Short mmCIF file of C-alpha atoms and ligand atoms in Angstrom, two decimals:
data_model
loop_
_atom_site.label_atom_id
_atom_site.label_comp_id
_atom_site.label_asym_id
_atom_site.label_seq_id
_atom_site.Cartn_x
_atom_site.Cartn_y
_atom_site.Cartn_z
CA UNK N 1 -20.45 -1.12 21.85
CA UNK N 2 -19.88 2.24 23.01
CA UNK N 3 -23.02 4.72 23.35
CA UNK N 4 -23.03 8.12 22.46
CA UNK N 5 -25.09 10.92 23.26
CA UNK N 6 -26.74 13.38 20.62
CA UNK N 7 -26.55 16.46 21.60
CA UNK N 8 -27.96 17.66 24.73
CA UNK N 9 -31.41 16.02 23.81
CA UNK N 10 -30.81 13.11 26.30
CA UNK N 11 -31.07 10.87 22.84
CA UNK N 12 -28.31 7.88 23.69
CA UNK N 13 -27.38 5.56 21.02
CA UNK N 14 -24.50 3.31 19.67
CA UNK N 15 -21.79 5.03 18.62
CA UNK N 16 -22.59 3.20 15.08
CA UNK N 17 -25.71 3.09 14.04
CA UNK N 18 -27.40 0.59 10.93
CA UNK N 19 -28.32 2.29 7.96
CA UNK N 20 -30.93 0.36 6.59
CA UNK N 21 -31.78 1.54 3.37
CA UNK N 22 -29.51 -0.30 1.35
CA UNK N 23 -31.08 -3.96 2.50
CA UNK N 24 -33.57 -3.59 -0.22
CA UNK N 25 -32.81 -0.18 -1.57
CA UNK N 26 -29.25 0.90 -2.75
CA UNK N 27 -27.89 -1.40 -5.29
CA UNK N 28 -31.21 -2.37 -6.99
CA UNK N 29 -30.62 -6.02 -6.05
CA UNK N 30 -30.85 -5.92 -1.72
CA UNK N 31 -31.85 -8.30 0.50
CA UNK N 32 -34.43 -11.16 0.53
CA UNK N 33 -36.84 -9.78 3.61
CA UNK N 34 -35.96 -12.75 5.82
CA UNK N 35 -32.35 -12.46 5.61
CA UNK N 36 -32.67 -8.61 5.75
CA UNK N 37 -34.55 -9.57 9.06
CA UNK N 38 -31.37 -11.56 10.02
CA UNK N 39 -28.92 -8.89 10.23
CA UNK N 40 -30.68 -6.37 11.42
CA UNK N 41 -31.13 -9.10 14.33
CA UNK N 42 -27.79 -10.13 14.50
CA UNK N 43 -26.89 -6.29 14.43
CA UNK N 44 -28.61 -5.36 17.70
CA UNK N 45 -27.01 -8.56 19.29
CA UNK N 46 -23.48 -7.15 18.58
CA UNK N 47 -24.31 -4.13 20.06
CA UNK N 48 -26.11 -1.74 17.28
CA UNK N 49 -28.88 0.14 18.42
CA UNK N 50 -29.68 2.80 16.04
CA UNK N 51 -31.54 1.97 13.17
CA UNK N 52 -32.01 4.36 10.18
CA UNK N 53 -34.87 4.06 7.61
CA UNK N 54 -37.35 6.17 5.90
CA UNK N 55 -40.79 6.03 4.41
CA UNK N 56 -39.13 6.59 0.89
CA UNK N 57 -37.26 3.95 0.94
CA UNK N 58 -38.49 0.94 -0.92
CA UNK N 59 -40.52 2.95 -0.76
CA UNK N 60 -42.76 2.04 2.41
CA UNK N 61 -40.75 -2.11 2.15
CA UNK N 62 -37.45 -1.17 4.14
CA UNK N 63 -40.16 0.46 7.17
CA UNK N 64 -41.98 -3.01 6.79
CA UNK N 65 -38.73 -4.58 7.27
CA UNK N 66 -37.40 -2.62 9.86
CA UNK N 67 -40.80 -3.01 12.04
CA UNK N 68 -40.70 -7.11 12.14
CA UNK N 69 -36.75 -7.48 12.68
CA UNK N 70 -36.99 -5.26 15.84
CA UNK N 71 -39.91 -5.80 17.03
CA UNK N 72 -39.05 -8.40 20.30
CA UNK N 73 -36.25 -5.33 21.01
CA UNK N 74 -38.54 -2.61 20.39
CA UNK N 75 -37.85 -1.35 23.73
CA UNK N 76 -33.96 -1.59 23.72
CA UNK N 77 -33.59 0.21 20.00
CA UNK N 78 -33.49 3.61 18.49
CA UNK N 79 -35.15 3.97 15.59
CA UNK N 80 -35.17 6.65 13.07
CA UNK N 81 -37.44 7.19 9.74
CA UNK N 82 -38.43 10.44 7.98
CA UNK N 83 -41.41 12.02 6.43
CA UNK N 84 -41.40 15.05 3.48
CA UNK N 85 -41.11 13.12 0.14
CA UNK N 86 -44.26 13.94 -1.99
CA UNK N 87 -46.29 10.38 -2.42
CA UNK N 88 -42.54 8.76 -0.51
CA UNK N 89 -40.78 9.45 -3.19
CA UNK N 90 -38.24 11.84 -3.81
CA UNK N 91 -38.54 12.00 -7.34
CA UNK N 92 -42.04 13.49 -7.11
CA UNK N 93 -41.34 16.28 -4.77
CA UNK N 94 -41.61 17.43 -1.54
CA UNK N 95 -44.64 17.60 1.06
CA UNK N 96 -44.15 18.39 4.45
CA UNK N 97 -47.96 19.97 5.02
CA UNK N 98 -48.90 19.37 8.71
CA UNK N 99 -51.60 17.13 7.68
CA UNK N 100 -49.37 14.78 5.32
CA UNK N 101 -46.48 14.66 8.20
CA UNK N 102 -49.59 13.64 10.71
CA UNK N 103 -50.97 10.55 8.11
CA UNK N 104 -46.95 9.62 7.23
CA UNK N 105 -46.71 9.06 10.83
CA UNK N 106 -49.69 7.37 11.50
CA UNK N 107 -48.38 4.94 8.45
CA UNK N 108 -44.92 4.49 9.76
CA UNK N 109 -45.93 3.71 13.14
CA UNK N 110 -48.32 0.47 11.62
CA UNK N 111 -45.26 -0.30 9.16
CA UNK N 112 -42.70 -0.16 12.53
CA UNK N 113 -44.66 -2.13 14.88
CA UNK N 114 -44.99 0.30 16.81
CA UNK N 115 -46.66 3.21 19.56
CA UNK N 116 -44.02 5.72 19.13
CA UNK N 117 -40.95 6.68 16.67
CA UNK N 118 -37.74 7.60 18.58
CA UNK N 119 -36.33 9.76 16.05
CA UNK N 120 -38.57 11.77 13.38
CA UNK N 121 -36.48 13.57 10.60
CA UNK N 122 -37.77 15.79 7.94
CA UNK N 123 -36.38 13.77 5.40
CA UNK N 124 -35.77 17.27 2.99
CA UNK N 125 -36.55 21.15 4.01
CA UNK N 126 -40.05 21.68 2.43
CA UNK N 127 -39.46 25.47 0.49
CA UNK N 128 -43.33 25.52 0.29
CA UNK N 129 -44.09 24.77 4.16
CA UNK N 130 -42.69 27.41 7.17
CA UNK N 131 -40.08 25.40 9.24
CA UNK N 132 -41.76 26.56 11.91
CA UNK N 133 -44.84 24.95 11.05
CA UNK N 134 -43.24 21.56 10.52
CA UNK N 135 -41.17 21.39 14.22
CA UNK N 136 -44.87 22.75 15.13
CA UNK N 137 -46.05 19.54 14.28
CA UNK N 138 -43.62 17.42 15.20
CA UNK N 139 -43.98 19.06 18.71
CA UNK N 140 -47.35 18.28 18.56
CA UNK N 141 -46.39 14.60 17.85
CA UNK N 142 -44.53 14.64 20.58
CA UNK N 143 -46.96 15.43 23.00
CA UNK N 144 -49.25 12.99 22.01
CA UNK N 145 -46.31 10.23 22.52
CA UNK N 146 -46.02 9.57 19.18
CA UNK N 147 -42.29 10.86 18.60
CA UNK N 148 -39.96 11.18 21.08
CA UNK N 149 -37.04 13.25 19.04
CA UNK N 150 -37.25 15.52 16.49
CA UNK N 151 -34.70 15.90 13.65
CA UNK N 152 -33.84 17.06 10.27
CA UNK N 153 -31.95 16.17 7.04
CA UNK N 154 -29.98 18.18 4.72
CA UNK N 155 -31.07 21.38 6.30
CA UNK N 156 -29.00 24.69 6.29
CA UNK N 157 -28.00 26.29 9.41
CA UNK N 158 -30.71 28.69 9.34
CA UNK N 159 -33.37 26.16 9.08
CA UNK N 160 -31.68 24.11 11.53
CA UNK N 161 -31.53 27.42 14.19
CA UNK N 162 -35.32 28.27 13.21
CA UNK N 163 -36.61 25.09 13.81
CA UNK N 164 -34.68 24.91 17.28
CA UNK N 165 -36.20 28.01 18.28
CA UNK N 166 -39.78 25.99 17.86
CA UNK N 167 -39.20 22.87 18.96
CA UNK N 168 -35.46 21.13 19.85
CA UNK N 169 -33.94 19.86 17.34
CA UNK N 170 -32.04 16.64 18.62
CA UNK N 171 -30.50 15.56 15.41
CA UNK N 172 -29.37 16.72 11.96
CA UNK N 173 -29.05 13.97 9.85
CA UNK N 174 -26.81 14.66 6.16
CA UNK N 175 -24.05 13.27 4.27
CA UNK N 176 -20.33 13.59 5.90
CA UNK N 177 -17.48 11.75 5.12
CA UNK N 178 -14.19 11.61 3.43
CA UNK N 179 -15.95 11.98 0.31
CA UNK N 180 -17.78 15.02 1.56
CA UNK N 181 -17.19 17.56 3.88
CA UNK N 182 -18.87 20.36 3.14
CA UNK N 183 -20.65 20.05 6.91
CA UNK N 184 -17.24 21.01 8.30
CA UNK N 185 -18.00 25.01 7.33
CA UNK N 186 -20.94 26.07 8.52
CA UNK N 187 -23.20 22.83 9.73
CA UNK N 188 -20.89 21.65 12.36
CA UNK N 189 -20.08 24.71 14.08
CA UNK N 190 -24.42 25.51 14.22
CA UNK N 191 -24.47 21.87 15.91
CA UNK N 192 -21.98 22.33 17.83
CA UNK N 193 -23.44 26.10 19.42
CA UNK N 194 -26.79 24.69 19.42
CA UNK N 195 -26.12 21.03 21.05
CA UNK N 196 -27.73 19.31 18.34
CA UNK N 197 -25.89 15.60 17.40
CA UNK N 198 -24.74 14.95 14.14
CA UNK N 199 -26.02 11.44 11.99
CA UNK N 200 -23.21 11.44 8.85
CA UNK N 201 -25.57 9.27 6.02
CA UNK N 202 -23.52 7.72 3.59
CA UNK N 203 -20.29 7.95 5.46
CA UNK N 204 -19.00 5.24 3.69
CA UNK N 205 -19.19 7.41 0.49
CA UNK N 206 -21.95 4.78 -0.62
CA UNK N 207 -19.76 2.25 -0.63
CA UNK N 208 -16.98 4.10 -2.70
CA UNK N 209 -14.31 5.14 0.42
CA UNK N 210 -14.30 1.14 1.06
CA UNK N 211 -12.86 0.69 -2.40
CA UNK N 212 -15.54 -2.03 -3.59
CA UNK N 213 -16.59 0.34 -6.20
CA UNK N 214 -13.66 0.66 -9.09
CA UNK N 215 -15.59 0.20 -12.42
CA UNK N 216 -18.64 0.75 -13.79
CA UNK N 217 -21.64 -0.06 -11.62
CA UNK N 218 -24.23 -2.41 -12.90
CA UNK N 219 -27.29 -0.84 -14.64
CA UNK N 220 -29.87 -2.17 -11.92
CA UNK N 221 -27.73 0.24 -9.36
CA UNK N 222 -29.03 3.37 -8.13
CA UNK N 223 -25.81 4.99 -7.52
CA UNK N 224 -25.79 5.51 -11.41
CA UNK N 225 -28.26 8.83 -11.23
CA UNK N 226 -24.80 10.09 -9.05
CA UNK N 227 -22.42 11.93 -10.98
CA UNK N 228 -19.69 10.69 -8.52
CA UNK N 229 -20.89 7.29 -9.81
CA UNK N 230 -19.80 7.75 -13.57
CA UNK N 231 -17.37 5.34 -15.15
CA UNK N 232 -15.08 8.11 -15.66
CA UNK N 233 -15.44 10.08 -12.34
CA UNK N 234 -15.30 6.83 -10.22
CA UNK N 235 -11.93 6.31 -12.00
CA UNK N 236 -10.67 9.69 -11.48
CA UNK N 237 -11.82 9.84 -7.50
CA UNK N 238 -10.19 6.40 -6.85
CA UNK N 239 -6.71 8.20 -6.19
CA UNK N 240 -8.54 9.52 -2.50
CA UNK N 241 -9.40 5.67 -2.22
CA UNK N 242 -5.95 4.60 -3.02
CA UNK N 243 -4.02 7.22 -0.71
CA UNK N 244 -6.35 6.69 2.35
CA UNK N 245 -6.12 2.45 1.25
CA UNK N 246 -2.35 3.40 2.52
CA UNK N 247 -2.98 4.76 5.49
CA UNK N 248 -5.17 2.11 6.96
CA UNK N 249 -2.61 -0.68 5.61
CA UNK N 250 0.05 0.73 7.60
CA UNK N 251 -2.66 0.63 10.93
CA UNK N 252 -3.86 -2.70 10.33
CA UNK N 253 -7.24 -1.60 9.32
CA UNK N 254 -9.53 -1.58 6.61
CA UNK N 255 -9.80 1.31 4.54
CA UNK N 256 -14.12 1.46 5.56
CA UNK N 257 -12.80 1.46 9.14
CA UNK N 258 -10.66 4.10 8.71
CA UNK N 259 -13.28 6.05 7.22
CA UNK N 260 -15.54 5.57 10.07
CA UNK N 261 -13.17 6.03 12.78
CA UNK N 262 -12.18 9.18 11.42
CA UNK N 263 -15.90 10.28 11.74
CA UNK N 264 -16.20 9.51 14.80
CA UNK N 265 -12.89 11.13 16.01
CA UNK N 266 -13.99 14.38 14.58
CA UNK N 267 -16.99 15.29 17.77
CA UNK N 268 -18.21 12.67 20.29
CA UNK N 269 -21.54 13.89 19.71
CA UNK N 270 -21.62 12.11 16.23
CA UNK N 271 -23.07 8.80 15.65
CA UNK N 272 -22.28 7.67 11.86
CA UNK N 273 -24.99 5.40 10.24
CA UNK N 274 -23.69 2.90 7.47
CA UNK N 275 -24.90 0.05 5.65
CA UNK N 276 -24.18 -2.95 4.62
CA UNK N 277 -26.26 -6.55 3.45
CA UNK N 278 -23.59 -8.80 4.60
CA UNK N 279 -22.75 -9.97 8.17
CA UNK N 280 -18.67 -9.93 7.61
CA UNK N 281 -18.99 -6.33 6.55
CA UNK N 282 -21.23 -5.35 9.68
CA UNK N 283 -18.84 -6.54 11.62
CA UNK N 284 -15.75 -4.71 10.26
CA UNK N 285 -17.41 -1.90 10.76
CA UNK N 286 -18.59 -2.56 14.53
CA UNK N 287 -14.74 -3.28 14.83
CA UNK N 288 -13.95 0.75 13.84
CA UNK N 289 -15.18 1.75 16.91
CA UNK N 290 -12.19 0.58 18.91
CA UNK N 291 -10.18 2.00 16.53
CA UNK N 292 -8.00 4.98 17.42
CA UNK N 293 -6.86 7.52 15.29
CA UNK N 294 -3.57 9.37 16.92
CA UNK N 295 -3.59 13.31 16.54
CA UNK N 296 -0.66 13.08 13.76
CA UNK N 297 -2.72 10.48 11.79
CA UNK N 298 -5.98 12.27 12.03
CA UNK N 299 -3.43 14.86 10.83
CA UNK N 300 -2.23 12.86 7.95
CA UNK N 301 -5.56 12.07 6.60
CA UNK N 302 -6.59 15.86 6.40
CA UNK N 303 -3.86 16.61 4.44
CA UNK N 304 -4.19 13.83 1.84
CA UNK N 305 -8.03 14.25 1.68
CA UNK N 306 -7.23 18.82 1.02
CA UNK N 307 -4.85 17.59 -1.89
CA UNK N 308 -7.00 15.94 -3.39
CA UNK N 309 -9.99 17.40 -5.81
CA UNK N 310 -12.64 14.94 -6.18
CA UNK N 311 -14.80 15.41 -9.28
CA UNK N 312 -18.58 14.76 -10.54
CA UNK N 313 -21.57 16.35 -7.86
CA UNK N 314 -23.10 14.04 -5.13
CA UNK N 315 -26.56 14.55 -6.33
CA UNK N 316 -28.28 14.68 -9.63
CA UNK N 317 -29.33 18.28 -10.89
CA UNK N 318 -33.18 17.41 -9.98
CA UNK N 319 -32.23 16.06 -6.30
CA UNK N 320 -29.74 18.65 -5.47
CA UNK N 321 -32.39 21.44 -6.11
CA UNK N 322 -34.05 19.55 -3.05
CA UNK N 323 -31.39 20.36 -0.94
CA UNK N 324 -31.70 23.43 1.49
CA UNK N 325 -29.50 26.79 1.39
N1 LIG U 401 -31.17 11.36 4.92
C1 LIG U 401 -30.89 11.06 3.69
O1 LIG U 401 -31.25 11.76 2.75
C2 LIG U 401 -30.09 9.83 3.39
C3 LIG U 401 -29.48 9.64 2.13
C4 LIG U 401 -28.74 8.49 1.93
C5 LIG U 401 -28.61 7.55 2.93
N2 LIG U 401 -29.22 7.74 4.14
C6 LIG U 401 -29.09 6.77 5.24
O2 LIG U 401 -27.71 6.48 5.44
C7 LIG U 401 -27.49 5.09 5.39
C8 LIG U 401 -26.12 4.76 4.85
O3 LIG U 401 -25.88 5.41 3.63
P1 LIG U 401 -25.62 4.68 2.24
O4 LIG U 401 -26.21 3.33 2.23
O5 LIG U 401 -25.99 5.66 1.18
O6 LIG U 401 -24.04 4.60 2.18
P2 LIG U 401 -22.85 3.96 3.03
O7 LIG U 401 -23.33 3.42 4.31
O8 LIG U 401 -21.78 4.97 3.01
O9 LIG U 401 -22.39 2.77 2.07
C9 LIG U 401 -23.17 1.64 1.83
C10 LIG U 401 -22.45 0.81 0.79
O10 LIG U 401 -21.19 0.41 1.31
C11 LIG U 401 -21.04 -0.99 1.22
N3 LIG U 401 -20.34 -1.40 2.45
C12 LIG U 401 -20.77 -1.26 3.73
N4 LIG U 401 -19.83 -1.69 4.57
C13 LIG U 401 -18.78 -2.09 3.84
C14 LIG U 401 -17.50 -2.64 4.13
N5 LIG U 401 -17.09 -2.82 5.39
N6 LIG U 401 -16.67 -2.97 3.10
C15 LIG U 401 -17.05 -2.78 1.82
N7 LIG U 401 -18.25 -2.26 1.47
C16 LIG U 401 -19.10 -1.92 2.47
C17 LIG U 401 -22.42 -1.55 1.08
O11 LIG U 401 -22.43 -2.68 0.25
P3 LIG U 401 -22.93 -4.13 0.77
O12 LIG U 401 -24.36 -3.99 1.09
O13 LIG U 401 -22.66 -4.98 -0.42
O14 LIG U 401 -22.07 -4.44 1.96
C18 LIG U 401 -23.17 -0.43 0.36
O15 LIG U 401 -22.97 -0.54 -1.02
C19 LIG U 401 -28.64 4.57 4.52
O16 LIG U 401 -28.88 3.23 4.76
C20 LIG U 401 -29.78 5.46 4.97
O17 LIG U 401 -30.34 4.93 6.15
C21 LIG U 401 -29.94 8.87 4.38
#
């Protein structure tokens, strides 16, 4: 697969990464641990070398998971986790305190396998911690060979430029897709000035710009807490699903693919991170990285996507407030 590079950090990695939250996270159901193990195996031998997790998720399981599956590659992979999430969960709150991102690490590394993380995010801007303390850290990390990149999630472009200013950031990490584009105003531009890559999270919509979601999800699924995710809003937002399902007909693609090429047609310097439990569905989207998106069609698809007004918030009222301004 192709490699890009994010940012000016010197950080290479495929130009799709693996989002692995989902094996045993997303749809309340996931992956046995030994199958999980599987793809994420068969992943790096079709070319994926960027993995995504996070202490949260599971939480603590998916790091477990994440650590045995690439452990004989350790040296050929990328991976990414995160530390800020009050006892690893989001729910409980935030805590990115010096000392907790310092014991999360030392954690994550046993959970990984590992001596050093590639790629440490602050998984959500702490309001009660200085930024500057927190790329402090991280630079501290750094020096001791712990982490070799530093990155964020979900942080505004002032965070983003304050943290810089400390320590480089290499990598913003935040949702960007079809099914949000908010990034496009004033995140994308900062990246762009500053030479920081971009990681889109969910840029299959969770699922929902693939067209596998079009009823009511299943009460074990965590998508529910979404207002996107309500019976009635999933019905409503399935016209963007429908009009782009057109598009990719017409190219011989899926409509997933054609949501990840665009992605990475919009800067080279992005590297888009879905996930999926099932092998077929891997490799479809592997397979959207050959695909090319002509200047009229990229053209086409902004057009349908600005006509259309997609209702119900990504993020439940008590997540949301989590996210930085
Ligand atoms: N930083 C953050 O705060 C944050 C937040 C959310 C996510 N993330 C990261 O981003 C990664 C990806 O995000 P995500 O899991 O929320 O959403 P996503 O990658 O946009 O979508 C995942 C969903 O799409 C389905 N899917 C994947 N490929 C498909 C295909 N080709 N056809 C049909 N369905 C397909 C998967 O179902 P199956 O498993 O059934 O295939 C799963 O339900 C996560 O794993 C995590 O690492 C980070």
């Amino acid at each position: 697969m192709q490699r890009r590079k994010l940012g000016n950090s010197g950080l290479e990695v495929s130009a799709l990464g693996f989002g692995c939250m989902g094996l045993n996270f997303l749809d309340g159901k996931g992956l046995e641990k030994k199958d999980a193990i599987t793809l994420l195996r068969n992943a790096v031998e079709q070319g994926v070398t960027f993995f995504d997790t996070a202490e949260a998720y599971g939480p603590y399981t998916n790091e477990e998971i994440v650590g045995e599956a690439l452990q004989p590659y350790r040296k050929d992979v990328v991976i990414a986790t995160k530390f800020g999430c009050k006892d690893a969960s989001p729910a409980v709150g935030l805590d990115s305190r010096p000392e907790t991102i310092r014991a999360v690490v030392e954690a994550s590394l046993k959970r990984l396998r590992t001596d050093y993380i590639d790629l440490l995010y602050q998984h959500r801007v702490d309001p009660n911690v200085p930024i500057e303390d927190v790329a402090g850290t991280v630079q501290e990390l750094i020096k001791e060979g712990k982490v070799k990149y530093f990155g964020l999630s979900e942080a505004s472009a002032k965070t983003i430029r304050k943290a810089h200013s400390v320590q480089p950031v290499s990598a913003l990490q935040s949702e960007y897709s079809l099914f949000w584009r908010e990034p496009e105003n004033e995140i994308i531009p900062t990246l762009e000035e500053l030479g920081i890559g971009f990681v889109p999270f969910s840029p299959l919509g969770k699922g929902f710009l693939t067209g596998i979601i079009n009823k009511k999800l299943e009460d074990v699924d965590r998508r529910n807490i979404i207002p996107r995710f309500s019976e009635e809003n999933i019905k409503a937002n399935m016209v963007l699903v429908d009009a782009l399902s057109e598009i990719a007909e017409q190219k011989s693609i899926t409509t997933g693919q054609l949501a990840l090429a665009w992605l990475l047609a919009q800067k080279p310097w992005i590297a888009p991170i879905p996930g999926t439990t099932k092998l077929h569905r891997l490799e479809e989207n592997i397979a959207s990285t050959t695909v090319v998106l002509t200047a009229d069609e990229l053209a086409k698809i902004n057009t349908t996507v600005n006509d259309i007004e997609l209702v119900g918030d990504r993020y439940p009222e008590f997540l949301e407030k989590q996210i930085d301004r």
